[in-house]
PDB file of C-alpha atoms and ligand atoms in Angstrom:
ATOM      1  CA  UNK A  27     -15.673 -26.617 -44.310  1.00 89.00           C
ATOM      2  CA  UNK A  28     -18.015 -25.625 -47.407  1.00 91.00           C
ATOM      3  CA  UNK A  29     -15.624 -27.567 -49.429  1.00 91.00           C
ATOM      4  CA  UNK A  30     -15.186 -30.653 -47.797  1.00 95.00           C
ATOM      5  CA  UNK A  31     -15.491 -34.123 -49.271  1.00 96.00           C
ATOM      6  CA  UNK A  32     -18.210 -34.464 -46.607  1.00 95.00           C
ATOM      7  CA  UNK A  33     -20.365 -31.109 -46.934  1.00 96.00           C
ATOM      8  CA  UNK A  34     -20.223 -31.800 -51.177  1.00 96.00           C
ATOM      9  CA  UNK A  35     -21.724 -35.165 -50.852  1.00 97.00           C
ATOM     10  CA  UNK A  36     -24.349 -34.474 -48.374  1.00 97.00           C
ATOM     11  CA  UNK A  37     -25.492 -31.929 -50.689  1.00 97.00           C
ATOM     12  CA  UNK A  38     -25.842 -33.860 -53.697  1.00 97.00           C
ATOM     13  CA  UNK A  39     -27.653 -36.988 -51.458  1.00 96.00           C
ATOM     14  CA  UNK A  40     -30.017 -33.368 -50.128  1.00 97.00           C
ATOM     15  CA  UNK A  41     -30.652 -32.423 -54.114  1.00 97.00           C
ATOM     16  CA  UNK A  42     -31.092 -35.949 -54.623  1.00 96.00           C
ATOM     17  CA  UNK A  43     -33.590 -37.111 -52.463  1.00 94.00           C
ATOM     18  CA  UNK A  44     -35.821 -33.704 -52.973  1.00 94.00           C
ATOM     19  CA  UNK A  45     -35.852 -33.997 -56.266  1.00 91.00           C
ATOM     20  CA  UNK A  46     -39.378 -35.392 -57.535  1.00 79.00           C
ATOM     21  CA  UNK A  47     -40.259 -35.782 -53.907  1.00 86.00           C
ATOM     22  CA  UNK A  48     -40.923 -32.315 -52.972  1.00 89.00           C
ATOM     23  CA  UNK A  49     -39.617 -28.451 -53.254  1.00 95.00           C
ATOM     24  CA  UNK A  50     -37.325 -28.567 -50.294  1.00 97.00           C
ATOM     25  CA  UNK A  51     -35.255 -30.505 -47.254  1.00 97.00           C
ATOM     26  CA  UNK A  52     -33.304 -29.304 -44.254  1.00 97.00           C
ATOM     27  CA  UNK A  53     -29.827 -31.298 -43.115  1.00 97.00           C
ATOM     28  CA  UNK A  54     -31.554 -32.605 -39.923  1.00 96.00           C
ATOM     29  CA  UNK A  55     -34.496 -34.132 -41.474  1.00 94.00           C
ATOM     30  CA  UNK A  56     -32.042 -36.514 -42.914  1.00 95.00           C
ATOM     31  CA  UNK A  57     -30.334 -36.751 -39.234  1.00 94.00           C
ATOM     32  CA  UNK A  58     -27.391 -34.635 -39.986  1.00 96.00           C
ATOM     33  CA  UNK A  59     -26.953 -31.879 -37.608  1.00 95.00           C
ATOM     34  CA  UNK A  60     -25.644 -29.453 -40.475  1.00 97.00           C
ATOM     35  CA  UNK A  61     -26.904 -25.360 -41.351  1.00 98.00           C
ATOM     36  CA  UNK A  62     -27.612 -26.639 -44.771  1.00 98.00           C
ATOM     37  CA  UNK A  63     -31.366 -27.130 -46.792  1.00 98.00           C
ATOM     38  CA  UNK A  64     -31.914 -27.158 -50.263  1.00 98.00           C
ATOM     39  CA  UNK A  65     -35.386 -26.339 -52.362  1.00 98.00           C
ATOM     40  CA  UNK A  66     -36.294 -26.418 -56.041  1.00 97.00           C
ATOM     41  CA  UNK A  67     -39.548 -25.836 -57.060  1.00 96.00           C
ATOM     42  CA  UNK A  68     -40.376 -27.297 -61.024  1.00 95.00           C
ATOM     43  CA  UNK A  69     -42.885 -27.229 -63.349  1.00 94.00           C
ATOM     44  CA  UNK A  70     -44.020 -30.853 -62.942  1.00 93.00           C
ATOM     45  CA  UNK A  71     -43.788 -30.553 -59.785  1.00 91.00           C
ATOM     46  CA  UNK A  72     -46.571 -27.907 -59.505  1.00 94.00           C
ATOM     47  CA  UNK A  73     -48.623 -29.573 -62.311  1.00 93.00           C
ATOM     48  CA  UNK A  74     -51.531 -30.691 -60.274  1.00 92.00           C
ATOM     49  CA  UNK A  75     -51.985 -26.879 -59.046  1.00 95.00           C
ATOM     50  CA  UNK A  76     -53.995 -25.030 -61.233  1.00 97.00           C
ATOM     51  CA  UNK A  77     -52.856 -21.291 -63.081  1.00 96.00           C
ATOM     52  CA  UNK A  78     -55.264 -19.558 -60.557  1.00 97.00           C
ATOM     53  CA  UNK A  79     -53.462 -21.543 -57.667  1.00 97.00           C
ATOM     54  CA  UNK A  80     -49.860 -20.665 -58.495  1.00 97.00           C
ATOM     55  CA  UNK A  81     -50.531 -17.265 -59.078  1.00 98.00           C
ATOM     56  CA  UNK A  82     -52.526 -16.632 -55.582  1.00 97.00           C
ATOM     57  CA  UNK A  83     -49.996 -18.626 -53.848  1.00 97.00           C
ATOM     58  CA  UNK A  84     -47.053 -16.801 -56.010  1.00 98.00           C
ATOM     59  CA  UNK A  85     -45.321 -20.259 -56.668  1.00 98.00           C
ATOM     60  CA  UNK A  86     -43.314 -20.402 -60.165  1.00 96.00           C
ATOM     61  CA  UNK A  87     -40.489 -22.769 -61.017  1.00 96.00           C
ATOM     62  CA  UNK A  88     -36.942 -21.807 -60.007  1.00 96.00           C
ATOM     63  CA  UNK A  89     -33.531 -23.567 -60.052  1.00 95.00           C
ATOM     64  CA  UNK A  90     -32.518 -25.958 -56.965  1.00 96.00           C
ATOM     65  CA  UNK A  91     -30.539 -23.607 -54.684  1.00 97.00           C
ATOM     66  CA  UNK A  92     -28.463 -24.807 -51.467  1.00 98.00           C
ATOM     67  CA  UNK A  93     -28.066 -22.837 -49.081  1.00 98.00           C
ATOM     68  CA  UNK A  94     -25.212 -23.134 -46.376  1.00 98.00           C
ATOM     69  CA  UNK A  95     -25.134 -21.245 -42.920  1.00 98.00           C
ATOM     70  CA  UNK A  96     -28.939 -19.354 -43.959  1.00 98.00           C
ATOM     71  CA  UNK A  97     -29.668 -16.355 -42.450  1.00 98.00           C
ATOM     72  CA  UNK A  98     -33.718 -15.133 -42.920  1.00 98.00           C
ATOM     73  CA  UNK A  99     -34.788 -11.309 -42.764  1.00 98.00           C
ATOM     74  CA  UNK A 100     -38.060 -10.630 -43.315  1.00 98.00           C
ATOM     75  CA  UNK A 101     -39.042  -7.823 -45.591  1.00 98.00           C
ATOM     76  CA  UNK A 102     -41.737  -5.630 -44.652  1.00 98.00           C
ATOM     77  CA  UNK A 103     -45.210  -6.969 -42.813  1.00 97.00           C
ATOM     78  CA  UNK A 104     -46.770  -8.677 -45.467  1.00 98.00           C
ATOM     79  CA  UNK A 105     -47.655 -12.205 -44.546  1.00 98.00           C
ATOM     80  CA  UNK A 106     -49.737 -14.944 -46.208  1.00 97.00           C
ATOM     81  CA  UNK A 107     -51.519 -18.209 -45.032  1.00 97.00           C
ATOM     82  CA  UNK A 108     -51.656 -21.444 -46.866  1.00 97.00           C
ATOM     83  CA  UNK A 109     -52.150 -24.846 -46.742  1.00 95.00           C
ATOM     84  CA  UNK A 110     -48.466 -26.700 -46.677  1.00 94.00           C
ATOM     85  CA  UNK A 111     -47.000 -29.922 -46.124  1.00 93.00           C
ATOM     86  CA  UNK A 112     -43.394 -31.514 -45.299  1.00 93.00           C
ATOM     87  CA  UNK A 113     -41.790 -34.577 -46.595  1.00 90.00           C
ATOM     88  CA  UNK A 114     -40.851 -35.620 -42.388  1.00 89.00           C
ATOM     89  CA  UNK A 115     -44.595 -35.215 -41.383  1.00 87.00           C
ATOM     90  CA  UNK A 116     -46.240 -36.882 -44.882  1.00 84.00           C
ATOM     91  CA  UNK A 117     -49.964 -37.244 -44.777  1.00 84.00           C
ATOM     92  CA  UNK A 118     -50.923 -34.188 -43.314  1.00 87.00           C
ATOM     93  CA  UNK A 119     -51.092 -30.594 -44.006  1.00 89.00           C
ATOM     94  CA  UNK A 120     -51.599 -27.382 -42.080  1.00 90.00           C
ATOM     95  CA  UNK A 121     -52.520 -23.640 -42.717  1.00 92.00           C
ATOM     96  CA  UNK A 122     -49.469 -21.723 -41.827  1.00 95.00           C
ATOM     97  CA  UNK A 123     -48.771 -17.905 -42.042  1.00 96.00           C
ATOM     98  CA  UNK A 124     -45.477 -16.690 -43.331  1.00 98.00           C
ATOM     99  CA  UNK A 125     -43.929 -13.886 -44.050  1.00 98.00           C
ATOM    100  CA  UNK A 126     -44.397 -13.013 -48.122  1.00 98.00           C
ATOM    101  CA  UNK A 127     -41.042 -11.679 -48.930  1.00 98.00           C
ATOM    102  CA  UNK A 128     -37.813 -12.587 -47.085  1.00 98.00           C
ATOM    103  CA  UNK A 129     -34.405 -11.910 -48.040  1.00 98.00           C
ATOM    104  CA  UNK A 130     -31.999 -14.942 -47.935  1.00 98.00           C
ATOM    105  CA  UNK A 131     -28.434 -15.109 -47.392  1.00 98.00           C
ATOM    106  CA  UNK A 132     -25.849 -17.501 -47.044  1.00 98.00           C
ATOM    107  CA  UNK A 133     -22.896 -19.551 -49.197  1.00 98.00           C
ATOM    108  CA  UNK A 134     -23.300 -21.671 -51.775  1.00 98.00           C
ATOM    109  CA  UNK A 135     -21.499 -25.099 -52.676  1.00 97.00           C
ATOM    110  CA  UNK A 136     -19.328 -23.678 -54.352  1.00 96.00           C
ATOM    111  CA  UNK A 137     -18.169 -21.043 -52.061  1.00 96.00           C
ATOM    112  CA  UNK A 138     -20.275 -18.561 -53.341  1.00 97.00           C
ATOM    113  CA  UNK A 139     -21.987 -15.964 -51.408  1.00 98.00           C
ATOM    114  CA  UNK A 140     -26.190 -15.670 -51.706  1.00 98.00           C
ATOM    115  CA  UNK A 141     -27.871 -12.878 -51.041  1.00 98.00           C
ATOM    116  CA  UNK A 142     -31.280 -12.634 -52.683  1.00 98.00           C
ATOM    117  CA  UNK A 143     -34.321 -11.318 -51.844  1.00 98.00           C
ATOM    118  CA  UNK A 144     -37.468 -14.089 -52.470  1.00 98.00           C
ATOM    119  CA  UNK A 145     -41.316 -13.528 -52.580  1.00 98.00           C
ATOM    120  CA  UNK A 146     -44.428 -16.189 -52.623  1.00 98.00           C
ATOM    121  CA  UNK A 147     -44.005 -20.063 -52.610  1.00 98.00           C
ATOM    122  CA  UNK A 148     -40.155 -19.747 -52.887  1.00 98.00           C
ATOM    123  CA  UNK A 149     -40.012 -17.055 -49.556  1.00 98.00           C
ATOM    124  CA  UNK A 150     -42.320 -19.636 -47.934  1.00 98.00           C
ATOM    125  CA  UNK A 151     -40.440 -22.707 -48.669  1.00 98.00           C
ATOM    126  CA  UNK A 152     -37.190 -20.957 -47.436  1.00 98.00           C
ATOM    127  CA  UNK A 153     -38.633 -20.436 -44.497  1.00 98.00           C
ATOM    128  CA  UNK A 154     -39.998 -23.688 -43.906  1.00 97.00           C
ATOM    129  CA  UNK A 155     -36.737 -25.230 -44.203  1.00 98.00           C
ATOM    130  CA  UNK A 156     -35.169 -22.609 -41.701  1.00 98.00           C
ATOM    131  CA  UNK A 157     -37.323 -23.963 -39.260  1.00 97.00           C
ATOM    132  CA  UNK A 158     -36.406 -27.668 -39.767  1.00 96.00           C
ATOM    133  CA  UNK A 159     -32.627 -26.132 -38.685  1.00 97.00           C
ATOM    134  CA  UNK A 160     -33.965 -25.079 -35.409  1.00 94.00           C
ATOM    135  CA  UNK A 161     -36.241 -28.796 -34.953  1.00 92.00           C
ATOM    136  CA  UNK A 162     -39.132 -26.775 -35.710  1.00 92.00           C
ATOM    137  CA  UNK A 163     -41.789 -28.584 -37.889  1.00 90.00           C
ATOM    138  CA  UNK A 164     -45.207 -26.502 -39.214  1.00 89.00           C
ATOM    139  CA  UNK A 165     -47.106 -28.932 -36.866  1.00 88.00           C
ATOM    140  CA  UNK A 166     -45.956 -26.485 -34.288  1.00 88.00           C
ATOM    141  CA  UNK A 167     -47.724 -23.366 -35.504  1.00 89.00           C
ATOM    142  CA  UNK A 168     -51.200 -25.602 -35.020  1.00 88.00           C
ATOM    143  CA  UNK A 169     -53.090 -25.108 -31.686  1.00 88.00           C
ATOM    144  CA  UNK A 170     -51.740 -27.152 -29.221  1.00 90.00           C
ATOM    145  CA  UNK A 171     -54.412 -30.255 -28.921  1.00 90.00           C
ATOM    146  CA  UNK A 172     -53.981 -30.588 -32.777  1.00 88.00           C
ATOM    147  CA  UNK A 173     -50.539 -30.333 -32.363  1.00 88.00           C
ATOM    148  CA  UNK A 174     -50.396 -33.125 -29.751  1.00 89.00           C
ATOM    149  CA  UNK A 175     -52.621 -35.318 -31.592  1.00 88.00           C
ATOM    150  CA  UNK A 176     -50.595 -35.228 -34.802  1.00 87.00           C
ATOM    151  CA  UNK A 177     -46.956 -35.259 -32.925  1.00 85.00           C
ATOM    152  CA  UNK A 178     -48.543 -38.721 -31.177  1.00 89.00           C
ATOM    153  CA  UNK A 179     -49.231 -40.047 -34.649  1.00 86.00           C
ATOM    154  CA  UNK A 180     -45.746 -39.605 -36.183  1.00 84.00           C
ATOM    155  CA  UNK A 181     -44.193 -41.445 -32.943  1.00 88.00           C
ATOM    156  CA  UNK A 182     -45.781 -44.120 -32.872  1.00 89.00           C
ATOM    157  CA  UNK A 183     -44.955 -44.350 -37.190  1.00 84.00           C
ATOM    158  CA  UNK A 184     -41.491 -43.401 -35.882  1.00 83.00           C
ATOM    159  CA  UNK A 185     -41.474 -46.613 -33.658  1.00 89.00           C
ATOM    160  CA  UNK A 186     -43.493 -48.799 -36.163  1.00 87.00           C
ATOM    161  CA  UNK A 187     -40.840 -48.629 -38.600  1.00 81.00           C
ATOM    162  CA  UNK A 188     -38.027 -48.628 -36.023  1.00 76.00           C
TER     163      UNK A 188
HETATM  164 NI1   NI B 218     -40.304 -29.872 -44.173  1.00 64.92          NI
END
């Protein structure tokens, strides 16, 4: 229930924790097994990325959006590699080819349908954070051995800090 004392809080701890830390986050990476991610991409936040960088990569600011139950459709064949990273798997990043324009639906907070149709850094991000709903981290579009090595690493973090 979208409007739930439960579902309302876990999306302002979501907006609150990727705020300032990076341009989106799924429900599970925070161990709740929810539909729901969030992703807001801001000025500051790009400001080490130079003009010729944002507008290869297609990344501009936009408004945090959260999305409940999101569905994906990609739009057309155009696809695009790039270098990204995730906030669960910090200290490394991967080149990972995405679909460039997506169209993205699902209910807002407030009820709200979305339906919109994204291009660039935000269609990437959205995507990105559809995978965390299915467990599925960009680690897993490496070749396996690198994929091995790097899933090894984050255990044995995972058990250090445990
Ligand atoms: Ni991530």
């Amino acid at each position: 229930d979208i409007a739930s004392t439960e579902v309302q809080e876990l999306v302002s701890e979501m907006l609150r924790i990727v705020k300032g830390r990076g341009v989106g986050l799924a429900a599970p990476q925070i161990g709740v097994k929810k539909r729901i991610f969030v992703m807001e991409d801001t000025e500051e936040g790009m400001s080490d990325e130079s003009e010729e960088e944002r507008e290869r990569k297609k990344r501009y600011p936009f408004k945090a959006k959260v999305v409940i139950n999101p569905v994906l459709i990609p739009i057309g064949d155009a696809s695009a590699a790039f270098m990204e990273g995730c906030l669960s798997v910090q200290g490394y990043r991967a080149l990972v080819r995405r679909h460039l324009k997506v169209k993205l639906k699902g209910v807002a907070p407030d009820g709200k349908p979305i339906n919109v149709d994204l291009t660039g850094w935000p269609a990437r991000i959205a995507q990105h954070e559809m995978d965390h709903l299915q467990g599925k981290l960009f680690v897993d579009y490496l070749s396996p051995l690198k994929r091995q090595r790097i899933r090894q690493r984050l255990e044995k973090e995972q058990r250090r800090r445990a």
